[in-house]
Each structure stands twice: as C-alpha cells, then as structure tokens.
Amino acid sequence: MINRIKISDLKEHTGKEVSIAGWVDVRRDHGKLIFIDLRDASGKVQMVILPNHAEAGAVATKLRPEWVIKVTGLVNKRPDKMISPEQENGDIEIEVTGIEILSEAKELPFDTGAELNFDTYLDHLPLTLRGDKPRAIFRVQAQIIKSFRDFLTAEGFTEIQAPKLIGDDAEGGANSFNVEYFGHTAHLAQSPQLYKQIMVGIFEKVFAAGNVYRAEKHSTTRHLNEYTSLDLEMGFITDHTDVMNMENKLLAKIMADLKINCAKEFALLKAEIPDVPEKIPVMKLREAQEIMKKETGEDSTSEPDLEPQHERWLCEYAKKKFNSDFIFISHFPISKRPFYTYEDENDLGYAKGFDLLFRGVEITTGAQRIHSYDSLVASMEKKSLKPESFSYYLQAFKYGIPPHGGLGLGLERLTAKLLGIENVKEATLFPRDLNRIDVLLSK
Ligand code: AMO
C-alpha cells in the first residue's frame, strides 16, 4: 500500500511532515502561490505551494481537476485571519514539499460542482458520484445496511444469501424478468420471499440484504427495476404484531446509529434524522380510509389499497396527530395480498399484515405467513396458482414449519425519504429504469 495518512486525520499531525494522497479538487493560481484542494475518501484539505519549492511548483502548474497525486508536506496551523471555521480542515493548511503524479485525468465534461440535469448526472456516474452529496448519500446508505445487520445479528437472526435466479416467483409472474437458462426460462427474483421462509425451518430467524428485480414499466420517483431489499423472517411468532415490534426496534437502532455515525452527512444534506416512537402508531386500512373520508371528503373506502396521495396524506396526519414520521397500516384485503399471507381469523377477509409508511411513502410490507401445508395449497389454488410449480418450496411446510412472519424494507426508499431526496434513483448507486442500464438503452 502507498504510505499515507487520511486527510481526516491531518490535524493530529499538526507541525509535522506527512504524506497524503488523493484527487485534485481545484487548483487556484495566485501569482507566485498555487493553492490546491486535495480530496480523499475521508475529506478535503487546502494545500499551498510556495515559490521556494520550485520542483513541486513545476509539477503543480500541470495539475488539473481529478488528477491523482501523492503529496508530502508540512501540516501548518493557519494564521488566525486565514482560518475559515465553516470549511473542512479550515484551520490547517499543507505546505507542499513534493508532489508525485499517480494518475492523470482528461479534461472534465463539466465543472465539478456545476448543477447538472439528472440525465447528465446519470450518464457520468463514475465521475459524478465523486461529489460531496452522493458520497454523503451512499455513506448513510452503507450505515443503514450495517445497522440492519448488527441489530438483527444481535437479536439472534442468521444472515442468508437467497438465490437471484429462480423458477417460479412468489410475488406474481407479471412483474418478473425472464432469463434464458440453458433452454429453459428462469426468472430474476422479485424478493427472497420463498427462501427466507424455507430458512425459518433451519435457523428460525433469518435476514437477507440483496438485490431484487421488478419488471415494472413504471416511471415514477419511487420505482426502480432493481433495488435492494432488506428482508427478515422470524419463527415462533404469535402474530404479525411481533414483526411490527421488531421493525419498530430495528428502525430505532438505525436512527440511533445514524445520529452517532452520520451527523456530518445529515448536516451536509440538510436532512433530519427522525425520532422513532416507542410504539409506531398503527391503524387498519379501513380506519385510515374512514379518517380520510371524514377529513378530506375523498371516499376511498371501497379501494383495496392506498394510492400515493393517500400515503402522503396519512403521513401528514400521523405527524400532526401522533408526532410520528412513521405509521403502520394493517389489515389489507386478503384477496389483494400474496398467496402466503395469513388471514386474520378474527377479521375474516383481511390480512394479518401491514405496510409501513414513512414521510409520505410505503417503505415496508410485512405479514404473518400461512404455515399449514393444506392452507397454503388452498390459498395458492384460490389465486389460480399451481401448487405443483411450488412443490420445492412446499416441502418446508409439508415437513413442519412454525408460525412465522417477516417483512421486506426497500433500502433506497428509506434512504431517499430520510435524506429528503425527491427521486429514489438518486439514492441508488447505479439505477436501472425503463430507459437505462448505465447508459440510455435507446442509444
Ligand atoms: P413488496 O413487494 O411490497 O413486498 O416490497 C417490499 C418493499 O420493497 C420496496 N419496493 C420497491 N422499491 C423500489 N422500487 C420498486 N419497484 C419497489 N417495489 C417494492 C418498497 C416495499 O415496501 N415479499 C414481500 C415482503 C414481505 O412480505 O416480507 C415484498 O416483496 O419499500
């Protein structure tokens, strides 16, 4: 490895000579002085090349944005009148003694820091992701996944890797991508649903964080064709409320970790980390629809699901009424839920399941699952699915599985809503949509 220290650690070395390495952010020539802002993954620092370091000065005049260099220099405290408290490392400056060029960069297609239209941003992700804002977004996202793993591992869950190439799909064939598979048709998984349920038979409590695929022809700010699903599945539950309570605790842990580890990123993105209530409010779909009818006059009581504007309204309501950024909506009609969903014996026709809404959008679906083999087969038949197509999965039920339930949480939607990002694609490193896999498909 190249011997260097991180830019974020520079202050500890004030008064000493160090080596650092990174990308040229900007170069400013001020007569005989050359200033360069250097950036590495940990931060930025201002460097100055004084006229008495002629060799370094000669190299510095060649440097352009995004050139990769290694620098030796002295970490100096800035004179009082040069300190910029609002700037990162605003109280120090590197007095450069030597520069080594590690990699050159061609001329950039636009100025760094320029406001770009979203398509231009997407066309140049290998470059645009280097900006402060995307870096902050994806640091937060990495922390969310880490907290998800840490929390569930501590709760006794085991992480599993679910296959992405599958035979028949649990979430309904219409939205699945077909893949040519040695003369057969396979599908890209829309969720790890069947496998996480099977694995309850082995580990009792499991989780998975992986990519899933939806061939939805939607072009909205909330839909992706490939997204990251944070899934959990737990055995020996009493009902779906055990799953909701687990999600409540999970979200509290994620937010607590973000407060500790990502305060800088939230400040940069001007976003606020929500408080997670001790108990996230919950209401049945029918109650929610009645409230909306009473308060807004819009009658959606005969609809089996929530429209985006209902989700937004209910979130505003939850904020006003319960001071909560989150609200669970439970008991959707069983006829509209997937075949594996458990019907509430005390509220026939409705599912022991829920959606979680956060800042105007659904981020989770979860439920208790049918665990009796015969009921599961009957449920498939009712939905015109062929139990033979699921015989592999059905073994788990044939040979005994405890009452269980789980949920799927959309990582990008959670990230976007947490950070006040309009379009979920901006919370996806390399988004796939109707028109784009990295480059526009029409090109
Ligand atoms: P569902 O299909 O509701 O449930 O998906 C769960 C969560 O995944 C996210 N999500 C999406 N995010 C971006 N783009 C999409 N096209 C997209 N579709 C869904 C949402 C959603 O709440 N197997 C069940 C989960 C379970 O019951 O365990 C399932 O996949 O945040």
PDB file of C-alpha atoms in Angstrom, residues 206-325:
ATOM      1  CA  VAL A 206     -33.093 -15.082   9.241  1.00  0.00           C
ATOM      2  CA  PHE A 207     -32.348 -11.929   7.317  1.00  0.00           C
ATOM      3  CA  ALA A 208     -31.098 -11.058   3.849  1.00  0.00           C
ATOM      4  CA  ALA A 209     -29.877  -7.860   2.225  1.00  0.00           C
ATOM      5  CA  GLY A 210     -29.780  -8.298  -1.523  1.00  0.00           C
ATOM      6  CA  ASN A 211     -30.780  -7.013  -4.914  1.00  0.00           C
ATOM      7  CA  VAL A 212     -34.209  -7.871  -6.275  1.00  0.00           C
ATOM      8  CA  TYR A 213     -35.746  -7.235  -9.661  1.00  0.00           C
ATOM      9  CA  ARG A 214     -39.117  -5.875 -10.731  1.00  0.00           C
ATOM     10  CA  ALA A 215     -40.054  -5.665 -14.396  1.00  0.00           C
ATOM     11  CA  GLU A 216     -42.477  -2.842 -13.645  1.00  0.00           C
ATOM     12  CA  LYS A 217     -42.996  -0.428 -16.502  1.00  0.00           C
ATOM     13  CA  HIS A 218     -43.302   2.420 -14.046  1.00  0.00           C
ATOM     14  CA  SER A 219     -41.558   5.679 -14.488  1.00  0.00           C
ATOM     15  CA  THR A 220     -42.092   7.242 -11.080  1.00  0.00           C
ATOM     16  CA  THR A 221     -39.926   8.759  -8.374  1.00  0.00           C
ATOM     17  CA  ARG A 222     -40.470   5.672  -6.173  1.00  0.00           C
ATOM     18  CA  HIS A 223     -39.928   2.725  -8.534  1.00  0.00           C
ATOM     19  CA  LEU A 224     -36.711   1.020  -9.574  1.00  0.00           C
ATOM     20  CA  ASN A 225     -36.313  -2.081 -11.691  1.00  0.00           C
ATOM     21  CA  GLU A 226     -33.506  -3.299  -9.478  1.00  0.00           C
ATOM     22  CA  TYR A 227     -33.483  -2.405  -5.803  1.00  0.00           C
ATOM     23  CA  THR A 228     -32.070  -3.590  -2.503  1.00  0.00           C
ATOM     24  CA  SER A 229     -34.498  -5.434  -0.311  1.00  0.00           C
ATOM     25  CA  LEU A 230     -33.781  -5.667   3.410  1.00  0.00           C
ATOM     26  CA  ASP A 231     -35.683  -8.771   4.430  1.00  0.00           C
ATOM     27  CA  LEU A 232     -36.253 -10.572   7.673  1.00  0.00           C
ATOM     28  CA  GLU A 233     -38.276 -13.631   8.585  1.00  0.00           C
ATOM     29  CA  MET A 234     -38.873 -14.926  12.112  1.00  0.00           C
ATOM     30  CA  GLY A 235     -40.323 -18.128  13.515  1.00  0.00           C
ATOM     31  CA  PHE A 236     -42.449 -18.825  16.592  1.00  0.00           C
ATOM     32  CA  ILE A 237     -44.353 -15.533  16.420  1.00  0.00           C
ATOM     33  CA  THR A 238     -47.796 -15.009  17.934  1.00  0.00           C
ATOM     34  CA  ASP A 239     -48.951 -12.843  15.040  1.00  0.00           C
ATOM     35  CA  HIS A 240     -47.899 -10.022  12.695  1.00  0.00           C
ATOM     36  CA  THR A 241     -47.547  -7.573  15.594  1.00  0.00           C
ATOM     37  CA  ASP A 242     -44.349  -9.373  16.636  1.00  0.00           C
ATOM     38  CA  VAL A 243     -42.909  -8.487  13.234  1.00  0.00           C
ATOM     39  CA  MET A 244     -44.067  -4.873  13.564  1.00  0.00           C
ATOM     40  CA  ASN A 245     -42.465  -4.606  17.003  1.00  0.00           C
ATOM     41  CA  MET A 246     -39.225  -5.981  15.587  1.00  0.00           C
ATOM     42  CA  GLU A 247     -39.285  -3.369  12.818  1.00  0.00           C
ATOM     43  CA  ASN A 248     -40.003  -0.665  15.380  1.00  0.00           C
ATOM     44  CA  LYS A 249     -36.852  -1.642  17.318  1.00  0.00           C
ATOM     45  CA  LEU A 250     -34.832  -2.048  14.116  1.00  0.00           C
ATOM     46  CA  LEU A 251     -35.683   1.478  12.967  1.00  0.00           C
ATOM     47  CA  ALA A 252     -34.827   2.887  16.400  1.00  0.00           C
ATOM     48  CA  LYS A 253     -31.404   1.237  16.161  1.00  0.00           C
ATOM     49  CA  ILE A 254     -30.813   2.506  12.598  1.00  0.00           C
ATOM     50  CA  MET A 255     -31.674   6.092  13.581  1.00  0.00           C
ATOM     51  CA  ALA A 256     -29.576   5.936  16.759  1.00  0.00           C
ATOM     52  CA  ASP A 257     -26.568   4.696  14.765  1.00  0.00           C
ATOM     53  CA  LEU A 258     -27.063   7.383  12.118  1.00  0.00           C
ATOM     54  CA  LYS A 259     -27.072  10.060  14.820  1.00  0.00           C
ATOM     55  CA  ILE A 260     -23.728   8.804  16.068  1.00  0.00           C
ATOM     56  CA  ASN A 261     -22.003   7.944  12.795  1.00  0.00           C
ATOM     57  CA  CYS A 262     -23.532  10.123  10.080  1.00  0.00           C
ATOM     58  CA  ALA A 263     -24.192  13.515  11.693  1.00  0.00           C
ATOM     59  CA  LYS A 264     -21.789  15.158   9.214  1.00  0.00           C
ATOM     60  CA  GLU A 265     -23.588  13.652   6.211  1.00  0.00           C
ATOM     61  CA  PHE A 266     -27.018  14.709   7.505  1.00  0.00           C
ATOM     62  CA  ALA A 267     -25.732  18.242   8.093  1.00  0.00           C
ATOM     63  CA  LEU A 268     -24.309  18.411   4.562  1.00  0.00           C
ATOM     64  CA  LEU A 269     -27.585  17.179   3.071  1.00  0.00           C
ATOM     65  CA  LYS A 270     -29.600  19.442   5.388  1.00  0.00           C
ATOM     66  CA  ALA A 271     -31.682  16.454   6.469  1.00  0.00           C
ATOM     67  CA  GLU A 272     -33.089  15.498   9.827  1.00  0.00           C
ATOM     68  CA  ILE A 273     -32.924  12.111  11.489  1.00  0.00           C
ATOM     69  CA  PRO A 274     -36.420  11.255  12.725  1.00  0.00           C
ATOM     70  CA  ASP A 275     -37.235  10.124  16.232  1.00  0.00           C
ATOM     71  CA  VAL A 276     -38.767   6.668  16.219  1.00  0.00           C
ATOM     72  CA  PRO A 277     -41.680   6.486  18.657  1.00  0.00           C
ATOM     73  CA  GLU A 278     -41.573   3.829  21.392  1.00  0.00           C
ATOM     74  CA  LYS A 279     -44.602   2.422  19.589  1.00  0.00           C
ATOM     75  CA  ILE A 280     -45.189   3.449  15.983  1.00  0.00           C
ATOM     76  CA  PRO A 281     -48.903   4.250  15.520  1.00  0.00           C
ATOM     77  CA  VAL A 282     -50.951   1.620  13.723  1.00  0.00           C
ATOM     78  CA  MET A 283     -54.387   1.622  12.148  1.00  0.00           C
ATOM     79  CA  LYS A 284     -56.329  -0.726   9.935  1.00  0.00           C
ATOM     80  CA  LEU A 285     -56.737   0.245   6.287  1.00  0.00           C
ATOM     81  CA  ARG A 286     -60.489   0.665   6.813  1.00  0.00           C
ATOM     82  CA  GLU A 287     -59.943   3.060   9.740  1.00  0.00           C
ATOM     83  CA  ALA A 288     -57.449   5.054   7.694  1.00  0.00           C
ATOM     84  CA  GLN A 289     -59.905   5.294   4.805  1.00  0.00           C
ATOM     85  CA  GLU A 290     -62.709   6.426   7.133  1.00  0.00           C
ATOM     86  CA  ILE A 291     -60.495   9.141   8.604  1.00  0.00           C
ATOM     87  CA  MET A 292     -59.518  10.334   5.124  1.00  0.00           C
ATOM     88  CA  LYS A 293     -63.160  10.354   4.055  1.00  0.00           C
ATOM     89  CA  LYS A 294     -64.159  12.376   7.108  1.00  0.00           C
ATOM     90  CA  GLU A 295     -61.283  14.832   6.922  1.00  0.00           C
ATOM     91  CA  THR A 296     -60.836  15.278   3.179  1.00  0.00           C
ATOM     92  CA  GLY A 297     -64.168  14.231   1.706  1.00  0.00           C
ATOM     93  CA  GLU A 298     -62.409  11.760  -0.594  1.00  0.00           C
ATOM     94  CA  ASP A 299     -64.081   8.358  -0.395  1.00  0.00           C
ATOM     95  CA  SER A 300     -61.603   5.513  -0.936  1.00  0.00           C
ATOM     96  CA  THR A 301     -63.375   3.082   1.402  1.00  0.00           C
ATOM     97  CA  SER A 302     -64.068   0.570  -1.363  1.00  0.00           C
ATOM     98  CA  GLU A 303     -60.453   0.508  -2.569  1.00  0.00           C
ATOM     99  CA  PRO A 304     -58.234  -2.437  -1.605  1.00  0.00           C
ATOM    100  CA  ASP A 305     -55.012  -0.416  -1.372  1.00  0.00           C
ATOM    101  CA  LEU A 306     -53.625   3.059  -0.807  1.00  0.00           C
ATOM    102  CA  GLU A 307     -52.818   5.413  -3.647  1.00  0.00           C
ATOM    103  CA  PRO A 308     -49.651   7.524  -3.399  1.00  0.00           C
ATOM    104  CA  GLN A 309     -51.660  10.619  -2.427  1.00  0.00           C
ATOM    105  CA  HIS A 310     -53.279   8.632   0.418  1.00  0.00           C
ATOM    106  CA  GLU A 311     -49.875   7.581   1.694  1.00  0.00           C
ATOM    107  CA  ARG A 312     -48.772  11.198   1.705  1.00  0.00           C
ATOM    108  CA  TRP A 313     -51.922  12.345   3.463  1.00  0.00           C
ATOM    109  CA  LEU A 314     -51.732   9.627   6.130  1.00  0.00           C
ATOM    110  CA  CYS A 315     -48.111  10.525   6.881  1.00  0.00           C
ATOM    111  CA  GLU A 316     -49.046  14.168   7.364  1.00  0.00           C
ATOM    112  CA  TYR A 317     -51.889  13.015   9.600  1.00  0.00           C
ATOM    113  CA  ALA A 318     -49.566  10.792  11.665  1.00  0.00           C
ATOM    114  CA  LYS A 319     -47.163  13.692  12.098  1.00  0.00           C
ATOM    115  CA  LYS A 320     -49.909  16.050  13.282  1.00  0.00           C
ATOM    116  CA  LYS A 321     -51.856  13.591  15.379  1.00  0.00           C
ATOM    117  CA  PHE A 322     -49.128  11.344  16.826  1.00  0.00           C
ATOM    118  CA  ASN A 323     -45.984  13.404  16.173  1.00  0.00           C
ATOM    119  CA  SER A 324     -44.647  10.402  14.257  1.00  0.00           C
ATOM    120  CA  ASP A 325     -42.841  10.245  10.909  1.00  0.00           C
TER     121      ASP A 325
END
